[in-house]
N, C-alpha and C. Protein backbone atom coordinates (compact mmCIF):
# COMPACT_ATOMS: atom_id res chain seq x y z
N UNK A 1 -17.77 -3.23 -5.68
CA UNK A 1 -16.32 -3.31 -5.75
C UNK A 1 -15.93 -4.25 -6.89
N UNK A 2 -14.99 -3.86 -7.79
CA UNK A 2 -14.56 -4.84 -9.05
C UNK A 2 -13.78 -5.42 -8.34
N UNK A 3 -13.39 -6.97 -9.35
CA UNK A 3 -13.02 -7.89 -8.70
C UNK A 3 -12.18 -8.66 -10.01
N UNK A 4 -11.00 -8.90 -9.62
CA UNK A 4 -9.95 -9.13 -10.78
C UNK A 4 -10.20 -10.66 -11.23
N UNK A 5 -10.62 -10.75 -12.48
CA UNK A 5 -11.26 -11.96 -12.52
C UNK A 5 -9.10 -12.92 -12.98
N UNK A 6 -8.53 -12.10 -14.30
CA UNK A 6 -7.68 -11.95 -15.11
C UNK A 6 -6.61 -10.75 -15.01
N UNK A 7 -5.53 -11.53 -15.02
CA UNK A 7 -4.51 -10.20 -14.91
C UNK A 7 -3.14 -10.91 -16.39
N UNK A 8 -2.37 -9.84 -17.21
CA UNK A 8 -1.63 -10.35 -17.85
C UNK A 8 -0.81 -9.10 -18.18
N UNK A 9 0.36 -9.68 -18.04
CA UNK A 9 1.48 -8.36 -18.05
C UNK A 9 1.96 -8.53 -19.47
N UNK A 10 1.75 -6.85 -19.33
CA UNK A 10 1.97 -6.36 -21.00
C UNK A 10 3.74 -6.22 -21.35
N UNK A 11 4.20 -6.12 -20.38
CA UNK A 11 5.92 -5.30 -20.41
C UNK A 11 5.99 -5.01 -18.75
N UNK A 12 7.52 -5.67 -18.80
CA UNK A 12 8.19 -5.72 -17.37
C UNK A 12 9.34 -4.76 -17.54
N UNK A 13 8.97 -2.99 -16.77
CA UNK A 13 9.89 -1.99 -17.43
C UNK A 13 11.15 -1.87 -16.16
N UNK A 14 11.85 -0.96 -16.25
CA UNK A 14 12.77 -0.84 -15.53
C UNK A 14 12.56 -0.55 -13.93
N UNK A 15 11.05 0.41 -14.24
CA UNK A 15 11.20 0.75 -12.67
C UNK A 15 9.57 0.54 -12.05
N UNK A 16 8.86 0.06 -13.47
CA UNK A 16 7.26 -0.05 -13.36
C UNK A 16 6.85 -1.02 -14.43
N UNK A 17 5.94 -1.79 -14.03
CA UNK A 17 5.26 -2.74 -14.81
C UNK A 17 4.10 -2.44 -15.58
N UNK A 18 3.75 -2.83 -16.65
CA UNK A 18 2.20 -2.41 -17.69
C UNK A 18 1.48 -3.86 -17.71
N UNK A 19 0.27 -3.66 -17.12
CA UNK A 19 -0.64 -4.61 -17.16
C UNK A 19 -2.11 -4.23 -17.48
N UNK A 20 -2.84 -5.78 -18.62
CA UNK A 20 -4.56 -5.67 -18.87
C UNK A 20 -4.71 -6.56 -17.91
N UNK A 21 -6.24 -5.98 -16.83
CA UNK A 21 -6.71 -7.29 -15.73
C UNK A 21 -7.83 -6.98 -16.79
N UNK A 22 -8.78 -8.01 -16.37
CA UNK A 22 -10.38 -8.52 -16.83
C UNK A 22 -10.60 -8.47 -15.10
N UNK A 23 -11.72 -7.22 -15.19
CA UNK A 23 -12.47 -7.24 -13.82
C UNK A 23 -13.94 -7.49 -14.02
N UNK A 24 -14.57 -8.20 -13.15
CA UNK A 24 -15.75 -8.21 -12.81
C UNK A 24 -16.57 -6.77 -11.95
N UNK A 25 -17.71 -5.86 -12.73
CA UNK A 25 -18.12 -5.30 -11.92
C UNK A 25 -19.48 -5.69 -11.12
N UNK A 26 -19.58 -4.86 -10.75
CA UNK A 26 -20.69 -5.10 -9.04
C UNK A 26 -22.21 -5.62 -9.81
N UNK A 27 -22.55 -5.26 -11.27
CA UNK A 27 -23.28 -5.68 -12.08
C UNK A 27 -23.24 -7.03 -13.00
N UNK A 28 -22.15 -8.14 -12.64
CA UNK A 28 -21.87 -8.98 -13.08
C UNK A 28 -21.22 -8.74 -14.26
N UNK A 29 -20.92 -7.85 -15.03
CA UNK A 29 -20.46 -7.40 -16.28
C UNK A 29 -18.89 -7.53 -16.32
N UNK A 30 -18.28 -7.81 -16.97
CA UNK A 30 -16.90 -7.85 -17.26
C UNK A 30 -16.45 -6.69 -18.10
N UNK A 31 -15.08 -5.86 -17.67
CA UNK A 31 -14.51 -5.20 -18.32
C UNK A 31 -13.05 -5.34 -18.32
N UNK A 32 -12.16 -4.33 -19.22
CA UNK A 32 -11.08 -4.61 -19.12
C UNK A 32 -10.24 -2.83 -18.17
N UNK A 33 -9.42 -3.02 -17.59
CA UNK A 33 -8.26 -2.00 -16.71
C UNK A 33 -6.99 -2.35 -17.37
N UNK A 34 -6.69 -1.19 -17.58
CA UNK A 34 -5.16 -0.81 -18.04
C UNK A 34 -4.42 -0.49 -16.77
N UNK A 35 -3.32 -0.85 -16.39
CA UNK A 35 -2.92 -0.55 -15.53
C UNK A 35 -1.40 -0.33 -15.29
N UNK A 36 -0.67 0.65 -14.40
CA UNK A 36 0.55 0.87 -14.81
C UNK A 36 1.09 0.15 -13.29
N UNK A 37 1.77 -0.78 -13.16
CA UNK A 37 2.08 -0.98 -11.84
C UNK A 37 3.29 -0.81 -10.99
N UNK A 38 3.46 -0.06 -10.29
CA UNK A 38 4.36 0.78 -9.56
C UNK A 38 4.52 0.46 -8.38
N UNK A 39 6.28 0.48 -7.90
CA UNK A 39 6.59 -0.03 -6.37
C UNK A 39 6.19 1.29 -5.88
N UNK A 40 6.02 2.41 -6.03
CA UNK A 40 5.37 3.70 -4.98
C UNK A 40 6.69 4.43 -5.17
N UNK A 41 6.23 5.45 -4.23
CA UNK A 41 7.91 6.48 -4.68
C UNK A 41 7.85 7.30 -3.44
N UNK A 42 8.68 8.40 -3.23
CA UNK A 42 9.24 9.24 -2.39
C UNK A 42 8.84 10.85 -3.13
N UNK A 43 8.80 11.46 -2.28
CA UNK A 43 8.78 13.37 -2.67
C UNK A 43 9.48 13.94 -1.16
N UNK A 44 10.27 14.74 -1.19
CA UNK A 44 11.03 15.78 -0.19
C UNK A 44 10.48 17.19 -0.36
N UNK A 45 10.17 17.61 0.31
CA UNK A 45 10.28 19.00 0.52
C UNK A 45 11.42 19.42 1.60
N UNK A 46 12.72 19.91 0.72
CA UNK A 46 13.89 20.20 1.59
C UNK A 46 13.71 21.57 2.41
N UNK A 47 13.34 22.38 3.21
CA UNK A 47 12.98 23.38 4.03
C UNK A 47 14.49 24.17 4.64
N UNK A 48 14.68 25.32 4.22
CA UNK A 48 15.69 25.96 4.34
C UNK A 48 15.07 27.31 4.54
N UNK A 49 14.51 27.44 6.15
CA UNK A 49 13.80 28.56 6.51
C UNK A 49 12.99 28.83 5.89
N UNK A 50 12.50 30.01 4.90
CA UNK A 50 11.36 30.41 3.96
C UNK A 50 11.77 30.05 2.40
N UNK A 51 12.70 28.89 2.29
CA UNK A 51 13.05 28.95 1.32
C UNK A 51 13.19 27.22 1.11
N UNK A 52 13.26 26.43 -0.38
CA UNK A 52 12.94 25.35 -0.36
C UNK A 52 13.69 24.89 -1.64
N UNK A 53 14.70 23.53 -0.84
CA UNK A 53 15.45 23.38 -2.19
C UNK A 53 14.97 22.34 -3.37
N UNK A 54 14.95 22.62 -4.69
CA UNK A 54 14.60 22.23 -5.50
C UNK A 54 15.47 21.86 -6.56
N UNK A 55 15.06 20.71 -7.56
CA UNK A 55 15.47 20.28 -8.40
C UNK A 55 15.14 20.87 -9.96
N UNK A 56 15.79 21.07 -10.99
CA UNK A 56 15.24 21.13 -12.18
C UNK A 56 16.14 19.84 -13.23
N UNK A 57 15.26 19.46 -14.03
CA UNK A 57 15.96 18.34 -14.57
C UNK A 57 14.90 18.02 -15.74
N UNK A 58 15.49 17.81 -17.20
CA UNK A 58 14.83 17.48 -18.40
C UNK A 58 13.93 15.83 -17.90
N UNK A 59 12.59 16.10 -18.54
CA UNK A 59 11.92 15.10 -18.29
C UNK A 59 11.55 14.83 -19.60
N UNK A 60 11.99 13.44 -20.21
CA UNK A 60 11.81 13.20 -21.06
C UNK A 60 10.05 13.18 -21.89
N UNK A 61 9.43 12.31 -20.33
CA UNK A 61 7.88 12.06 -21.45
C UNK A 61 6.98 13.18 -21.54
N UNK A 62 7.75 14.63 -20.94
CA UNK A 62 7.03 15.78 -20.68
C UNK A 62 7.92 16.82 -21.92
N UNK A 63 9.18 16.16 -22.35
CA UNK A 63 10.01 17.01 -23.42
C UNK A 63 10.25 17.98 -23.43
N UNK A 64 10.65 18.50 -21.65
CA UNK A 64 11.45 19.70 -21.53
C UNK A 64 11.71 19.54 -20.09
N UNK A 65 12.43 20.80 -19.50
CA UNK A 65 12.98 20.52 -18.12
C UNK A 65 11.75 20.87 -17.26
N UNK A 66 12.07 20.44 -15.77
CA UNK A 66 10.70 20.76 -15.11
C UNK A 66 11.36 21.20 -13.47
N UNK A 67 10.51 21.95 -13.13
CA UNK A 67 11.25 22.24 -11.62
C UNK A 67 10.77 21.62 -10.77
N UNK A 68 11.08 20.91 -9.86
CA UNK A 68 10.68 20.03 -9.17
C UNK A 68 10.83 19.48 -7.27
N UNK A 69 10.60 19.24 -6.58
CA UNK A 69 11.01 18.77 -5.36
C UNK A 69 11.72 17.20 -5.44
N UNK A 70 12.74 16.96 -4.93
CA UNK A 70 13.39 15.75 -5.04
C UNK A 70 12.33 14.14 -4.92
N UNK A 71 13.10 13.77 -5.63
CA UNK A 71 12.13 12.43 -5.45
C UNK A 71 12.75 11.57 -6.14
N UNK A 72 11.76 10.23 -6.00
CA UNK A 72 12.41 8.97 -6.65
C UNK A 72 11.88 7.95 -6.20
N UNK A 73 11.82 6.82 -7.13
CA UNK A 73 11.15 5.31 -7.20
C UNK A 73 11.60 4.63 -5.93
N UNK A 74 10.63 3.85 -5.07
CA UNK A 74 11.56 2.50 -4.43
C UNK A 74 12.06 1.73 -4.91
N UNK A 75 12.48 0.98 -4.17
CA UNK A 75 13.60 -0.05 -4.58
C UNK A 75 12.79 -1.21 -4.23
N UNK A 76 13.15 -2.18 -4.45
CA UNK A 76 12.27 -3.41 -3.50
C UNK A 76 12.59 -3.73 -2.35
N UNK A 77 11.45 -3.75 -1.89
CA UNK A 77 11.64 -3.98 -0.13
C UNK A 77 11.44 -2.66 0.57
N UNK A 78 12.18 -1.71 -0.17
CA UNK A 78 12.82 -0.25 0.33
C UNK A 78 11.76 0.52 1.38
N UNK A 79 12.80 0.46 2.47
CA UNK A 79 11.28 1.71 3.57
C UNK A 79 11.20 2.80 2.79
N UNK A 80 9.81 3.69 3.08
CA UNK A 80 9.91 5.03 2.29
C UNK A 80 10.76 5.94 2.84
N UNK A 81 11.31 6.35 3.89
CA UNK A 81 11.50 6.87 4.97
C UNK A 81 13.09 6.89 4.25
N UNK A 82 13.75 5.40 4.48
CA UNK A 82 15.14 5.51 3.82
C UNK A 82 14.97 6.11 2.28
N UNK A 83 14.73 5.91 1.72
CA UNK A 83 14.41 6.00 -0.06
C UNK A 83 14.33 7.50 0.29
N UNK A 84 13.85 8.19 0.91
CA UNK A 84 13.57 10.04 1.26
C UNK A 84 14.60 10.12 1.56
N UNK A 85 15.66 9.81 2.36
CA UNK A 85 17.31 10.31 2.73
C UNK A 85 18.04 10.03 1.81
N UNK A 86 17.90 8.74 1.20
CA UNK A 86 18.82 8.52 0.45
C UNK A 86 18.54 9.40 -1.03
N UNK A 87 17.09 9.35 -1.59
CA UNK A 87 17.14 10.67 -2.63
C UNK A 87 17.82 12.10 -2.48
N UNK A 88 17.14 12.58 -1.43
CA UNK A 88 17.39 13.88 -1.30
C UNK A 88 18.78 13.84 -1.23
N UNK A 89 20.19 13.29 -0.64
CA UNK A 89 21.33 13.51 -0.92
C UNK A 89 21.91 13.02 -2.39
N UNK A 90 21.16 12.20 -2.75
CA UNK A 90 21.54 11.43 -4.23
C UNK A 90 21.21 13.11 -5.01
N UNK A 91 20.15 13.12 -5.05
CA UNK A 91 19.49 14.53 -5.70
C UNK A 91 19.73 16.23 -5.79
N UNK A 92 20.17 16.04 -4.34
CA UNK A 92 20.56 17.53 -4.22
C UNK A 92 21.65 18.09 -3.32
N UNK A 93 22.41 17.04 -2.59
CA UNK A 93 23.86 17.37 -2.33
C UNK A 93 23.64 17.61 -0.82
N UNK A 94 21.83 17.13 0.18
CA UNK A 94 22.10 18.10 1.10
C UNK A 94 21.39 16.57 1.78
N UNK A 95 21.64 17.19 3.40
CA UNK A 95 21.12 15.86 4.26
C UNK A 95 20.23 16.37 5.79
N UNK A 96 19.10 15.83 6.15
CA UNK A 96 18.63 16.61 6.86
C UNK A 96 18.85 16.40 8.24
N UNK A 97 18.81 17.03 9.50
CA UNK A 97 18.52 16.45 10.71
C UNK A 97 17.47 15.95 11.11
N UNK A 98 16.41 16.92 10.73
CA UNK A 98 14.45 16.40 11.37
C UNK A 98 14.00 15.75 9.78
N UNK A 99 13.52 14.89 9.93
CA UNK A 99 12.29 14.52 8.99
C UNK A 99 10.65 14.29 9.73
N UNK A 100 9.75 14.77 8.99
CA UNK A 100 8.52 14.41 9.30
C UNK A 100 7.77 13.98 7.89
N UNK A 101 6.64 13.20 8.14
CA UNK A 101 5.46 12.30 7.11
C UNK A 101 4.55 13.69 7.18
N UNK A 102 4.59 13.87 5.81
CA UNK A 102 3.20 15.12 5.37
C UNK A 102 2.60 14.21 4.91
N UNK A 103 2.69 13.37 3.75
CA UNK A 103 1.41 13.06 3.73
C UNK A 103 1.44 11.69 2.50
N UNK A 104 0.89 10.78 2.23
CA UNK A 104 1.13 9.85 1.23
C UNK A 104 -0.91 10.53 0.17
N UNK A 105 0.31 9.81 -1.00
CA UNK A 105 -1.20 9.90 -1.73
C UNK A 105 -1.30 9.35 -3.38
N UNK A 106 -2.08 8.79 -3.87
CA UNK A 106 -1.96 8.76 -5.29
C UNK A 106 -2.57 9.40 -6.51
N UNK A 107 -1.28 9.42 -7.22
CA UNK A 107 -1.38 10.38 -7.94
C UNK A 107 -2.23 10.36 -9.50
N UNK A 108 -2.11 9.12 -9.93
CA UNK A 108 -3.52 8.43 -11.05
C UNK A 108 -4.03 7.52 -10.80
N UNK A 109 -4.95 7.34 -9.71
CA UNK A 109 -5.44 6.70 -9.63
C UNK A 109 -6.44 5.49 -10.76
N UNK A 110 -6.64 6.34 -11.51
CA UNK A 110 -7.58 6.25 -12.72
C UNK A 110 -7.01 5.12 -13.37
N UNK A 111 -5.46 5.25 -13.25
CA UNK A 111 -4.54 4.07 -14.01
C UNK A 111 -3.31 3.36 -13.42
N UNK A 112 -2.87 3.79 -12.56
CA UNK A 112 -1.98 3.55 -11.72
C UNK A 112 -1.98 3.58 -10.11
N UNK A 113 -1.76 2.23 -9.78
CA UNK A 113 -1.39 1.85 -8.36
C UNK A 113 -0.02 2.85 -7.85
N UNK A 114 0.93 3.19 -8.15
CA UNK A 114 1.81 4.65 -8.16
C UNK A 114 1.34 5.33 -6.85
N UNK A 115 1.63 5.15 -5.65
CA UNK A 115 1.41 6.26 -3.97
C UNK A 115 2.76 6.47 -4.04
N UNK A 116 2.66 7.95 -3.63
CA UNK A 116 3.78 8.53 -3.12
C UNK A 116 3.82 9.59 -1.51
N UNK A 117 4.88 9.25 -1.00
CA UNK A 117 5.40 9.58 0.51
C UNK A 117 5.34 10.30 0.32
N UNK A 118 5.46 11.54 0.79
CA UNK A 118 5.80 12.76 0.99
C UNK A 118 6.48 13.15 2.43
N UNK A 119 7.61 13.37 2.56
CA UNK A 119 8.37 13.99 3.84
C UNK A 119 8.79 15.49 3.71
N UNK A 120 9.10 15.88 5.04
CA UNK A 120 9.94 17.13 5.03
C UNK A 120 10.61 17.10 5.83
N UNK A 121 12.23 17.54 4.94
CA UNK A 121 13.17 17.43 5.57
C UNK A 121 13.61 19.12 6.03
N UNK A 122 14.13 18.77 7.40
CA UNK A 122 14.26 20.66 7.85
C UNK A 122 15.67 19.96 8.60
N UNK A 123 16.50 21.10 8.90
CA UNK A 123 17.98 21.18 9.69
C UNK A 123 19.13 20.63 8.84
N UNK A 124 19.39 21.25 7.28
CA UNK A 124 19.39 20.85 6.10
C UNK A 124 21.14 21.21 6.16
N UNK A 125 22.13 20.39 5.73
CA UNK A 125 23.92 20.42 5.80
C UNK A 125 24.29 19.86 4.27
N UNK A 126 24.88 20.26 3.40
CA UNK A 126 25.69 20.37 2.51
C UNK A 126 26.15 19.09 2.53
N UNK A 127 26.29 17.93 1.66
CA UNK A 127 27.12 16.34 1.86
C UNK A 127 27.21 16.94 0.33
N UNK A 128 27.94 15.61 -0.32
CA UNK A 128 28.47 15.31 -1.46
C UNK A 128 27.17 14.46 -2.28
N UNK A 129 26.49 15.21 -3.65
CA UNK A 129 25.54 14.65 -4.04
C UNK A 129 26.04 13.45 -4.86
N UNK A 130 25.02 12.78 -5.39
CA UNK A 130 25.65 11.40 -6.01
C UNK A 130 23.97 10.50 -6.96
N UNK A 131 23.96 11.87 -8.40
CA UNK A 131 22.76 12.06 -8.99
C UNK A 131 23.02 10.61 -9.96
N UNK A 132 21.73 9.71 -9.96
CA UNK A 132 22.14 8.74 -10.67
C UNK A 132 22.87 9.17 -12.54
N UNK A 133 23.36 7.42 -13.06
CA UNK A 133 24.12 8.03 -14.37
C UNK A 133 23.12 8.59 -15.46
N UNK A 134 22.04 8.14 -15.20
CA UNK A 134 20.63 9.25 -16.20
C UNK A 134 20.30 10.01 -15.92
N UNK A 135 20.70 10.72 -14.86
CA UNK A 135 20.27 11.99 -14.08
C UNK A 135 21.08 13.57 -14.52
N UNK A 136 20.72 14.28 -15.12
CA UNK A 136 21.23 15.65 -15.32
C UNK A 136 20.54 16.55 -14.53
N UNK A 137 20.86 16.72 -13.09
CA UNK A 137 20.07 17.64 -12.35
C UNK A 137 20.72 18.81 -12.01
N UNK A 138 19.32 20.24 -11.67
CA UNK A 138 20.91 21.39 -10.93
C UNK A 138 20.09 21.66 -10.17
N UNK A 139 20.48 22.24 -8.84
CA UNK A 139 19.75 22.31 -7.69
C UNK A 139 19.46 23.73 -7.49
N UNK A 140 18.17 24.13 -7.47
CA UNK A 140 18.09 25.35 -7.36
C UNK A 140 17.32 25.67 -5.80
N UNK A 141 17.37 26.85 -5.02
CA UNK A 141 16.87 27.04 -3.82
C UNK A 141 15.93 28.46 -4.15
N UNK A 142 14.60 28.35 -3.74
CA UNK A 142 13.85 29.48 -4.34
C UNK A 142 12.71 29.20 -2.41
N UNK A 143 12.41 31.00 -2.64
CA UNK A 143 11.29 31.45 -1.53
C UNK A 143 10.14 30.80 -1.63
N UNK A 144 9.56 30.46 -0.28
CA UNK A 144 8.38 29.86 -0.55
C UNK A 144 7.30 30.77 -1.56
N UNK A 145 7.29 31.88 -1.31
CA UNK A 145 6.86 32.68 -2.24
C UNK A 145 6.69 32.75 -3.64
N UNK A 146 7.57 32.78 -3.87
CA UNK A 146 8.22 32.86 -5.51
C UNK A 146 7.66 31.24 -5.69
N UNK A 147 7.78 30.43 -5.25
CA UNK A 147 7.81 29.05 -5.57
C UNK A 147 6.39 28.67 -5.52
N UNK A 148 5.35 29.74 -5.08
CA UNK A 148 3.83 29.88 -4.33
C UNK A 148 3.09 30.52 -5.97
N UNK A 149 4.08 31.67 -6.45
CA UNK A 149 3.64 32.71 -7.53
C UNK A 149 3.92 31.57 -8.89
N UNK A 150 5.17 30.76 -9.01
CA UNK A 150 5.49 29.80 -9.73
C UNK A 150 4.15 28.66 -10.01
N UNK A 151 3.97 28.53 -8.90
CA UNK A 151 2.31 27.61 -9.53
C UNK A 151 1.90 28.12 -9.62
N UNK A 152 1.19 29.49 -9.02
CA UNK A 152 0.13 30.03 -9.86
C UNK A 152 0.03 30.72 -11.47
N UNK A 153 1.34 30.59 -11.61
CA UNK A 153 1.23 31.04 -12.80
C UNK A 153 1.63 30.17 -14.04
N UNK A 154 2.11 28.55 -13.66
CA UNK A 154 2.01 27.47 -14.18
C UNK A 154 3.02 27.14 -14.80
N UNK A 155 4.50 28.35 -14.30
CA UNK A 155 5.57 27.39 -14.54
C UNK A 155 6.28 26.53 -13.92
N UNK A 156 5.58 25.96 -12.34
CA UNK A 156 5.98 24.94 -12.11
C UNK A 156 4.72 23.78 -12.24
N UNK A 157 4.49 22.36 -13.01
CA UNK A 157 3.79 21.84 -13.97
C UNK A 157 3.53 20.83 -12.91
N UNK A 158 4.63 19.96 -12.40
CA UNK A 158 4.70 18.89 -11.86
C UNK A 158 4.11 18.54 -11.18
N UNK A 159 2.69 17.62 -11.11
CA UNK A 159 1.97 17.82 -10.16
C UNK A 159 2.25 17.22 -8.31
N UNK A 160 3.42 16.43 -8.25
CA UNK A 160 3.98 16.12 -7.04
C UNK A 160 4.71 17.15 -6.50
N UNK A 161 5.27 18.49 -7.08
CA UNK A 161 5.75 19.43 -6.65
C UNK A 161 4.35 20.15 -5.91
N UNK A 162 3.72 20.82 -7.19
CA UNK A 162 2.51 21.45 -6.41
C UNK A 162 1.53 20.60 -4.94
N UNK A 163 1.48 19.37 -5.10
CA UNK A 163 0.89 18.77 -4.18
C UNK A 163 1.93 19.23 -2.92
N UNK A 164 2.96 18.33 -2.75
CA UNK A 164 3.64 18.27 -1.56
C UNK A 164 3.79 20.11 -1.14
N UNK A 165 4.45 20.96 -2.10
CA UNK A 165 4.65 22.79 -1.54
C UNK A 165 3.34 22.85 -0.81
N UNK A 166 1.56 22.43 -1.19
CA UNK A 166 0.79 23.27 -1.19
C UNK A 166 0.46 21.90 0.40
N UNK A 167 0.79 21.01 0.09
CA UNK A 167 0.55 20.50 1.56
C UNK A 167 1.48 20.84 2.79
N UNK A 168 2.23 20.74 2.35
CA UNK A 168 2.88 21.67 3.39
C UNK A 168 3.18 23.00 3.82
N UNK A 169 2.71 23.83 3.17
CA UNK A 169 2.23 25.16 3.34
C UNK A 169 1.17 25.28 3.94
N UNK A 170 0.03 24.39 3.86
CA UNK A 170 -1.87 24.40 4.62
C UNK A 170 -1.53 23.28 5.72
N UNK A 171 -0.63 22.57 6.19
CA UNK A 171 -0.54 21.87 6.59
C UNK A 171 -1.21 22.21 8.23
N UNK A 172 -1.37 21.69 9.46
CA UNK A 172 -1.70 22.63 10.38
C UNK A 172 -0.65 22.32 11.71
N UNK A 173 0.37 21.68 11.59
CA UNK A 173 1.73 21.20 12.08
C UNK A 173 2.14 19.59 12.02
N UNK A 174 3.13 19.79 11.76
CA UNK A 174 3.84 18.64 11.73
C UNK A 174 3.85 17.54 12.77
């Protein structure tokens, strides 16, 4: 197991931190980790019978729009649980009755501390959305199907979309 001998922050960003540690490995050897450090985040899968509402919205470090399942950074302190209600109406205008935990997981490990929740929200009502002021989102509602044929054929990219659809599709109940 490495062992953080040195840690020094590169840039303190808006919603994630960049840090070099100096770790010790299990061979006495010293190396260096890049690391991106992240309060964790939220993913929704909004469930509207066989059908699942979704986001599309320009992503800048990807330099085009991407289709997506709602989501978003914590806050500090923030339960994941609230941060999932409060996105999904920030995001897509809708609010659920049932929520359940599919599944947490991370997503680069390789470089980033970054876990994300994953819920699903089902018994889904129309509220007033309230998309942050950097946010240009439009909410689109597509078949699990179509949304099934969409990854396989790789125009949906995002890999927190494909994770959460395909976990909750194999899932074996909630």
């Amino acid at each position: 197991m490495e062992k953080k001998v040195s840690s020094k922050l590169l840039h303190k960003g808006k919603h994630f931190s960049f840090k070099t540690d100096t770790v010790q490995l299990d061979n006495g050897k010293e190396t260096i980790r890049d690391i991106v450090d992240h309060p964790g985040a939220i993913a929704v899968i909004p469930v509207d019978g066989e059908s699942i509402i979704m986001v599309r919205q320009f992503r800048y470090a990807a330099g085009k729009e991407l289709l997506e399942i709602p989501a978003g950074t914590l806050e500090p302190g923030e339960d994941s649980f609230a941060c999932a209600v409060r996105e999904l109406q920030e995001e897509t205008g809708y609010a659920a009755s049932e929520w359940n935990k599919l599944l947490s997981c991370y997503m680069a490990p390789g470089y980033s501390n970054e876990i994300i929740h994953f819920y699903v929200a089902e018994g889904l009502n129309a509220v007033d959305s309230n998309p942050e002021d950097d946010e240009s989102i439009t909410v689109e509602k597509h078949s699990f199907n179509d949304v099934l044929t969409m990854i396989e054929e790789n125009v949906i990219e995002d890999s927190k979309t494909i994770t959460g659809v395909l976990g909750y599709l194999t899932r074996p109940s909630l």
